[in-house]
Amino acid sequence: MPEKREVLEALLDFKGRKIRDFCLKRLEEGKRAYEILEELNQGLEEIGKGYESKEFKRYFESDLIVSGANMKRAIELLRPHLSGGVTKERRGKILLGTVKGDVHDIG
């Protein structure tokens, strides 16, 4: 697991270069794409908590925007490595429907 600082630096890089380097480095280390995304997701949660903190505001709106854009970059970079990474057993099908003319919403 990388240091939290390394994850946060990658997510908060305004130029978007560190996120690419971070993802490629983790892939070279043998990490699966899903594991890398989980590490980045934990970093996003840290940034979100820091932004919402009433006592000590560590992050600002610009940090939220930049980290979100960098997460999108990471997903695009890791997308080719995601196929077949997690398999789940199919349990069946779900069918949703409504009666014709019913004005009520589901949920």
Short mmCIF file of N, CA and C in Angstrom, two decimals:
data_model
loop_
_atom_site.label_atom_id
_atom_site.label_comp_id
_atom_site.label_asym_id
_atom_site.label_seq_id
_atom_site.Cartn_x
_atom_site.Cartn_y
_atom_site.Cartn_z
N MET A 1 0.85 -1.18 0.00
CA MET A 1 0.00 0.00 0.00
C MET A 1 0.90 1.24 0.00
N PRO A 2 0.63 2.15 -0.89
CA PRO A 2 1.45 3.37 -0.93
C PRO A 2 1.13 4.26 0.27
N GLU A 3 2.02 5.18 0.54
CA GLU A 3 1.76 6.15 1.60
C GLU A 3 0.57 7.01 1.20
N LYS A 4 -0.19 7.42 2.22
CA LYS A 4 -1.35 8.28 1.96
C LYS A 4 -0.92 9.55 1.23
N ARG A 5 0.25 10.08 1.60
CA ARG A 5 0.76 11.30 0.98
C ARG A 5 0.93 11.12 -0.53
N GLU A 6 1.43 9.96 -0.94
CA GLU A 6 1.65 9.70 -2.36
C GLU A 6 0.32 9.68 -3.13
N VAL A 7 -0.68 9.07 -2.54
CA VAL A 7 -2.01 9.01 -3.18
C VAL A 7 -2.59 10.42 -3.29
N LEU A 8 -2.52 11.18 -2.21
CA LEU A 8 -3.07 12.53 -2.21
C LEU A 8 -2.35 13.44 -3.20
N GLU A 9 -1.03 13.32 -3.28
CA GLU A 9 -0.28 14.13 -4.25
C GLU A 9 -0.71 13.82 -5.67
N ALA A 10 -0.93 12.54 -5.96
CA ALA A 10 -1.36 12.15 -7.31
C ALA A 10 -2.74 12.72 -7.62
N LEU A 11 -3.64 12.65 -6.66
CA LEU A 11 -5.00 13.15 -6.88
C LEU A 11 -5.06 14.67 -6.97
N LEU A 12 -4.18 15.36 -6.28
CA LEU A 12 -4.25 16.82 -6.20
C LEU A 12 -3.33 17.54 -7.19
N ASP A 13 -2.68 16.79 -8.07
CA ASP A 13 -1.78 17.39 -9.06
C ASP A 13 -2.60 18.12 -10.12
N PHE A 14 -2.44 19.44 -10.20
CA PHE A 14 -3.22 20.25 -11.13
C PHE A 14 -2.93 19.91 -12.59
N LYS A 15 -1.73 19.47 -12.90
CA LYS A 15 -1.38 19.16 -14.29
C LYS A 15 -1.78 17.75 -14.69
N GLY A 16 -2.08 16.88 -13.73
CA GLY A 16 -2.55 15.54 -14.04
C GLY A 16 -1.47 14.55 -14.41
N ARG A 17 -0.22 14.89 -14.24
CA ARG A 17 0.86 13.97 -14.62
C ARG A 17 1.12 12.93 -13.53
N LYS A 18 0.99 13.34 -12.29
CA LYS A 18 1.31 12.43 -11.18
C LYS A 18 0.33 11.27 -11.11
N ILE A 19 -0.92 11.49 -11.50
CA ILE A 19 -1.90 10.40 -11.44
C ILE A 19 -1.53 9.32 -12.44
N ARG A 20 -1.07 9.72 -13.61
CA ARG A 20 -0.64 8.76 -14.63
C ARG A 20 0.56 7.97 -14.12
N ASP A 21 1.55 8.68 -13.60
CA ASP A 21 2.75 8.03 -13.08
C ASP A 21 2.41 7.08 -11.93
N PHE A 22 1.51 7.51 -11.06
CA PHE A 22 1.10 6.68 -9.93
C PHE A 22 0.47 5.37 -10.41
N CYS A 23 -0.47 5.48 -11.35
CA CYS A 23 -1.16 4.29 -11.85
C CYS A 23 -0.20 3.34 -12.56
N LEU A 24 0.67 3.88 -13.40
CA LEU A 24 1.62 3.04 -14.12
C LEU A 24 2.60 2.36 -13.16
N LYS A 25 3.05 3.09 -12.16
CA LYS A 25 3.97 2.52 -11.17
C LYS A 25 3.30 1.37 -10.42
N ARG A 26 2.06 1.57 -10.01
CA ARG A 26 1.34 0.52 -9.26
C ARG A 26 1.09 -0.70 -10.15
N LEU A 27 0.79 -0.49 -11.44
CA LEU A 27 0.62 -1.62 -12.35
C LEU A 27 1.93 -2.39 -12.50
N GLU A 28 3.04 -1.67 -12.62
CA GLU A 28 4.36 -2.31 -12.73
C GLU A 28 4.70 -3.10 -11.48
N GLU A 29 4.21 -2.66 -10.33
CA GLU A 29 4.44 -3.36 -9.07
C GLU A 29 3.57 -4.60 -8.95
N GLY A 30 2.70 -4.82 -9.93
CA GLY A 30 1.86 -6.01 -9.93
C GLY A 30 0.49 -5.84 -9.30
N LYS A 31 0.11 -4.62 -9.01
CA LYS A 31 -1.21 -4.38 -8.44
C LYS A 31 -2.27 -4.47 -9.52
N ARG A 32 -3.43 -4.99 -9.16
CA ARG A 32 -4.55 -5.06 -10.09
C ARG A 32 -5.22 -3.69 -10.16
N ALA A 33 -5.86 -3.43 -11.28
CA ALA A 33 -6.51 -2.14 -11.50
C ALA A 33 -7.54 -1.84 -10.42
N TYR A 34 -8.29 -2.85 -9.99
CA TYR A 34 -9.30 -2.64 -8.95
C TYR A 34 -8.65 -2.20 -7.63
N GLU A 35 -7.49 -2.77 -7.32
CA GLU A 35 -6.80 -2.39 -6.09
C GLU A 35 -6.31 -0.94 -6.16
N ILE A 36 -5.81 -0.55 -7.32
CA ILE A 36 -5.34 0.83 -7.51
C ILE A 36 -6.51 1.80 -7.36
N LEU A 37 -7.64 1.47 -7.96
CA LEU A 37 -8.81 2.34 -7.85
C LEU A 37 -9.29 2.44 -6.41
N GLU A 38 -9.18 1.35 -5.66
CA GLU A 38 -9.58 1.38 -4.25
C GLU A 38 -8.66 2.31 -3.46
N GLU A 39 -7.36 2.27 -3.74
CA GLU A 39 -6.42 3.18 -3.07
C GLU A 39 -6.77 4.63 -3.38
N LEU A 40 -7.06 4.90 -4.65
CA LEU A 40 -7.42 6.26 -5.05
C LEU A 40 -8.74 6.69 -4.43
N ASN A 41 -9.68 5.76 -4.34
CA ASN A 41 -10.97 6.07 -3.73
C ASN A 41 -10.81 6.46 -2.26
N GLN A 42 -9.92 5.78 -1.56
CA GLN A 42 -9.65 6.14 -0.16
C GLN A 42 -9.07 7.56 -0.08
N GLY A 43 -8.23 7.91 -1.05
CA GLY A 43 -7.69 9.26 -1.11
C GLY A 43 -8.78 10.29 -1.35
N LEU A 44 -9.72 9.96 -2.24
CA LEU A 44 -10.84 10.87 -2.50
C LEU A 44 -11.68 11.07 -1.24
N GLU A 45 -11.89 9.99 -0.50
CA GLU A 45 -12.65 10.10 0.75
C GLU A 45 -11.94 11.02 1.74
N GLU A 46 -10.62 10.90 1.82
CA GLU A 46 -9.84 11.76 2.71
C GLU A 46 -9.99 13.23 2.31
N ILE A 47 -9.92 13.50 1.02
CA ILE A 47 -10.07 14.87 0.52
C ILE A 47 -11.48 15.39 0.84
N GLY A 48 -12.48 14.56 0.62
CA GLY A 48 -13.86 14.95 0.92
C GLY A 48 -14.06 15.25 2.40
N LYS A 49 -13.51 14.41 3.26
CA LYS A 49 -13.63 14.64 4.71
C LYS A 49 -12.90 15.92 5.11
N GLY A 50 -11.74 16.15 4.51
CA GLY A 50 -10.98 17.36 4.80
C GLY A 50 -11.72 18.61 4.36
N TYR A 51 -12.45 18.50 3.26
CA TYR A 51 -13.23 19.64 2.76
C TYR A 51 -14.41 19.92 3.69
N GLU A 52 -15.07 18.86 4.15
CA GLU A 52 -16.27 19.01 4.98
C GLU A 52 -15.97 19.37 6.43
N SER A 53 -14.73 19.18 6.85
CA SER A 53 -14.35 19.40 8.25
C SER A 53 -14.65 20.83 8.68
N LYS A 54 -15.41 20.95 9.74
CA LYS A 54 -15.77 22.28 10.27
C LYS A 54 -14.62 22.88 11.09
N GLU A 55 -13.87 22.01 11.77
CA GLU A 55 -12.81 22.49 12.66
C GLU A 55 -11.61 23.03 11.89
N PHE A 56 -11.17 22.28 10.92
CA PHE A 56 -9.95 22.66 10.20
C PHE A 56 -10.13 22.31 8.73
N LYS A 57 -10.36 23.31 7.94
CA LYS A 57 -10.63 23.10 6.52
C LYS A 57 -9.30 22.90 5.79
N ARG A 58 -9.01 21.65 5.43
CA ARG A 58 -7.74 21.33 4.80
C ARG A 58 -7.80 21.42 3.28
N TYR A 59 -8.98 21.23 2.72
CA TYR A 59 -9.12 21.22 1.27
C TYR A 59 -10.20 22.20 0.85
N PHE A 60 -10.12 22.63 -0.40
CA PHE A 60 -11.04 23.63 -0.92
C PHE A 60 -11.76 23.08 -2.15
N GLU A 61 -12.72 23.83 -2.69
CA GLU A 61 -13.48 23.38 -3.85
C GLU A 61 -12.58 23.05 -5.02
N SER A 62 -11.55 23.83 -5.22
CA SER A 62 -10.63 23.55 -6.33
C SER A 62 -9.97 22.18 -6.17
N ASP A 63 -9.70 21.77 -4.93
CA ASP A 63 -9.12 20.45 -4.68
C ASP A 63 -10.12 19.35 -5.04
N LEU A 64 -11.39 19.58 -4.75
CA LEU A 64 -12.42 18.60 -5.11
C LEU A 64 -12.51 18.44 -6.63
N ILE A 65 -12.46 19.55 -7.34
CA ILE A 65 -12.56 19.53 -8.80
C ILE A 65 -11.36 18.82 -9.41
N VAL A 66 -10.16 19.18 -8.95
CA VAL A 66 -8.94 18.59 -9.49
C VAL A 66 -8.87 17.10 -9.18
N SER A 67 -9.19 16.71 -7.96
CA SER A 67 -9.12 15.29 -7.61
C SER A 67 -10.15 14.48 -8.38
N GLY A 68 -11.32 15.04 -8.63
CA GLY A 68 -12.32 14.35 -9.45
C GLY A 68 -11.86 14.17 -10.88
N ALA A 69 -11.25 15.21 -11.45
CA ALA A 69 -10.73 15.11 -12.82
C ALA A 69 -9.60 14.10 -12.90
N ASN A 70 -8.74 14.07 -11.89
CA ASN A 70 -7.65 13.10 -11.89
C ASN A 70 -8.15 11.67 -11.70
N MET A 71 -9.23 11.51 -10.94
CA MET A 71 -9.81 10.17 -10.79
C MET A 71 -10.36 9.70 -12.14
N LYS A 72 -10.97 10.60 -12.91
CA LYS A 72 -11.45 10.24 -14.24
C LYS A 72 -10.28 9.82 -15.13
N ARG A 73 -9.16 10.54 -15.03
CA ARG A 73 -7.96 10.17 -15.80
C ARG A 73 -7.50 8.77 -15.42
N ALA A 74 -7.49 8.49 -14.13
CA ALA A 74 -7.06 7.18 -13.65
C ALA A 74 -7.97 6.07 -14.16
N ILE A 75 -9.26 6.31 -14.14
CA ILE A 75 -10.21 5.30 -14.62
C ILE A 75 -9.98 5.02 -16.10
N GLU A 76 -9.79 6.07 -16.88
CA GLU A 76 -9.54 5.89 -18.32
C GLU A 76 -8.24 5.13 -18.56
N LEU A 77 -7.23 5.43 -17.78
CA LEU A 77 -5.94 4.76 -17.92
C LEU A 77 -6.04 3.29 -17.52
N LEU A 78 -6.81 3.01 -16.48
CA LEU A 78 -6.91 1.65 -15.96
C LEU A 78 -8.00 0.82 -16.63
N ARG A 79 -8.87 1.45 -17.39
CA ARG A 79 -10.00 0.74 -18.02
C ARG A 79 -9.58 -0.52 -18.77
N PRO A 80 -8.52 -0.49 -19.60
CA PRO A 80 -8.14 -1.71 -20.31
C PRO A 80 -7.71 -2.85 -19.38
N HIS A 81 -7.34 -2.52 -18.16
CA HIS A 81 -6.88 -3.53 -17.20
C HIS A 81 -8.01 -4.03 -16.30
N LEU A 82 -9.20 -3.48 -16.46
CA LEU A 82 -10.32 -3.82 -15.58
C LEU A 82 -11.09 -5.05 -16.04
N SER A 83 -11.12 -5.35 -17.30
CA SER A 83 -11.96 -6.43 -17.80
C SER A 83 -11.53 -7.76 -17.20
N GLY A 84 -12.51 -8.45 -16.67
CA GLY A 84 -12.26 -9.78 -16.12
C GLY A 84 -11.58 -9.78 -14.77
N GLY A 85 -11.40 -8.63 -14.16
CA GLY A 85 -10.70 -8.57 -12.89
C GLY A 85 -11.51 -9.15 -11.73
N VAL A 86 -12.80 -8.96 -11.76
CA VAL A 86 -13.66 -9.47 -10.70
C VAL A 86 -14.81 -10.22 -11.35
N THR A 87 -14.99 -11.44 -10.92
CA THR A 87 -16.11 -12.22 -11.45
C THR A 87 -17.07 -12.52 -10.31
N LYS A 88 -18.33 -12.43 -10.60
CA LYS A 88 -19.35 -12.72 -9.61
C LYS A 88 -20.27 -13.80 -10.16
N GLU A 89 -20.73 -14.62 -9.27
CA GLU A 89 -21.65 -15.67 -9.65
C GLU A 89 -23.02 -15.05 -9.93
N ARG A 90 -23.60 -15.43 -11.03
CA ARG A 90 -24.95 -14.93 -11.34
C ARG A 90 -25.97 -15.72 -10.54
N ARG A 91 -26.86 -15.01 -9.92
CA ARG A 91 -27.87 -15.65 -9.09
C ARG A 91 -29.22 -15.74 -9.79
N GLY A 92 -29.38 -15.03 -10.86
CA GLY A 92 -30.65 -15.02 -11.55
C GLY A 92 -30.88 -13.68 -12.21
N LYS A 93 -32.11 -13.43 -12.60
CA LYS A 93 -32.46 -12.18 -13.26
C LYS A 93 -33.43 -11.41 -12.39
N ILE A 94 -33.41 -10.12 -12.57
CA ILE A 94 -34.36 -9.25 -11.88
C ILE A 94 -35.25 -8.62 -12.93
N LEU A 95 -36.53 -8.64 -12.69
CA LEU A 95 -37.49 -8.04 -13.62
C LEU A 95 -38.25 -6.96 -12.87
N LEU A 96 -38.20 -5.76 -13.39
CA LEU A 96 -38.95 -4.64 -12.82
C LEU A 96 -40.02 -4.21 -13.81
N GLY A 97 -41.15 -3.84 -13.29
CA GLY A 97 -42.21 -3.38 -14.18
C GLY A 97 -43.28 -2.65 -13.40
N THR A 98 -44.18 -2.04 -14.14
CA THR A 98 -45.33 -1.37 -13.53
C THR A 98 -46.57 -1.74 -14.32
N VAL A 99 -47.69 -1.54 -13.69
CA VAL A 99 -48.96 -1.79 -14.35
C VAL A 99 -49.25 -0.62 -15.28
N LYS A 100 -49.70 -0.92 -16.50
CA LYS A 100 -49.99 0.14 -17.46
C LYS A 100 -51.04 1.09 -16.88
N GLY A 101 -50.69 2.38 -16.94
CA GLY A 101 -51.60 3.39 -16.45
C GLY A 101 -51.41 3.74 -14.98
N ASP A 102 -50.57 2.99 -14.27
CA ASP A 102 -50.31 3.28 -12.85
C ASP A 102 -49.50 4.57 -12.74
N VAL A 103 -49.95 5.49 -11.91
CA VAL A 103 -49.28 6.78 -11.80
C VAL A 103 -48.27 6.83 -10.65
N HIS A 104 -48.08 5.75 -9.93
CA HIS A 104 -47.16 5.73 -8.80
C HIS A 104 -45.74 5.41 -9.28
N ASP A 105 -44.77 6.00 -8.60
CA ASP A 105 -43.36 5.72 -8.89
C ASP A 105 -42.87 4.56 -8.04
N ILE A 106 -41.91 3.83 -8.58
CA ILE A 106 -41.26 2.79 -7.79
C ILE A 106 -40.21 3.47 -6.92
N GLY A 107 -40.17 3.13 -5.65
CA GLY A 107 -39.15 3.66 -4.75
C GLY A 107 -39.60 4.89 -4.11
#
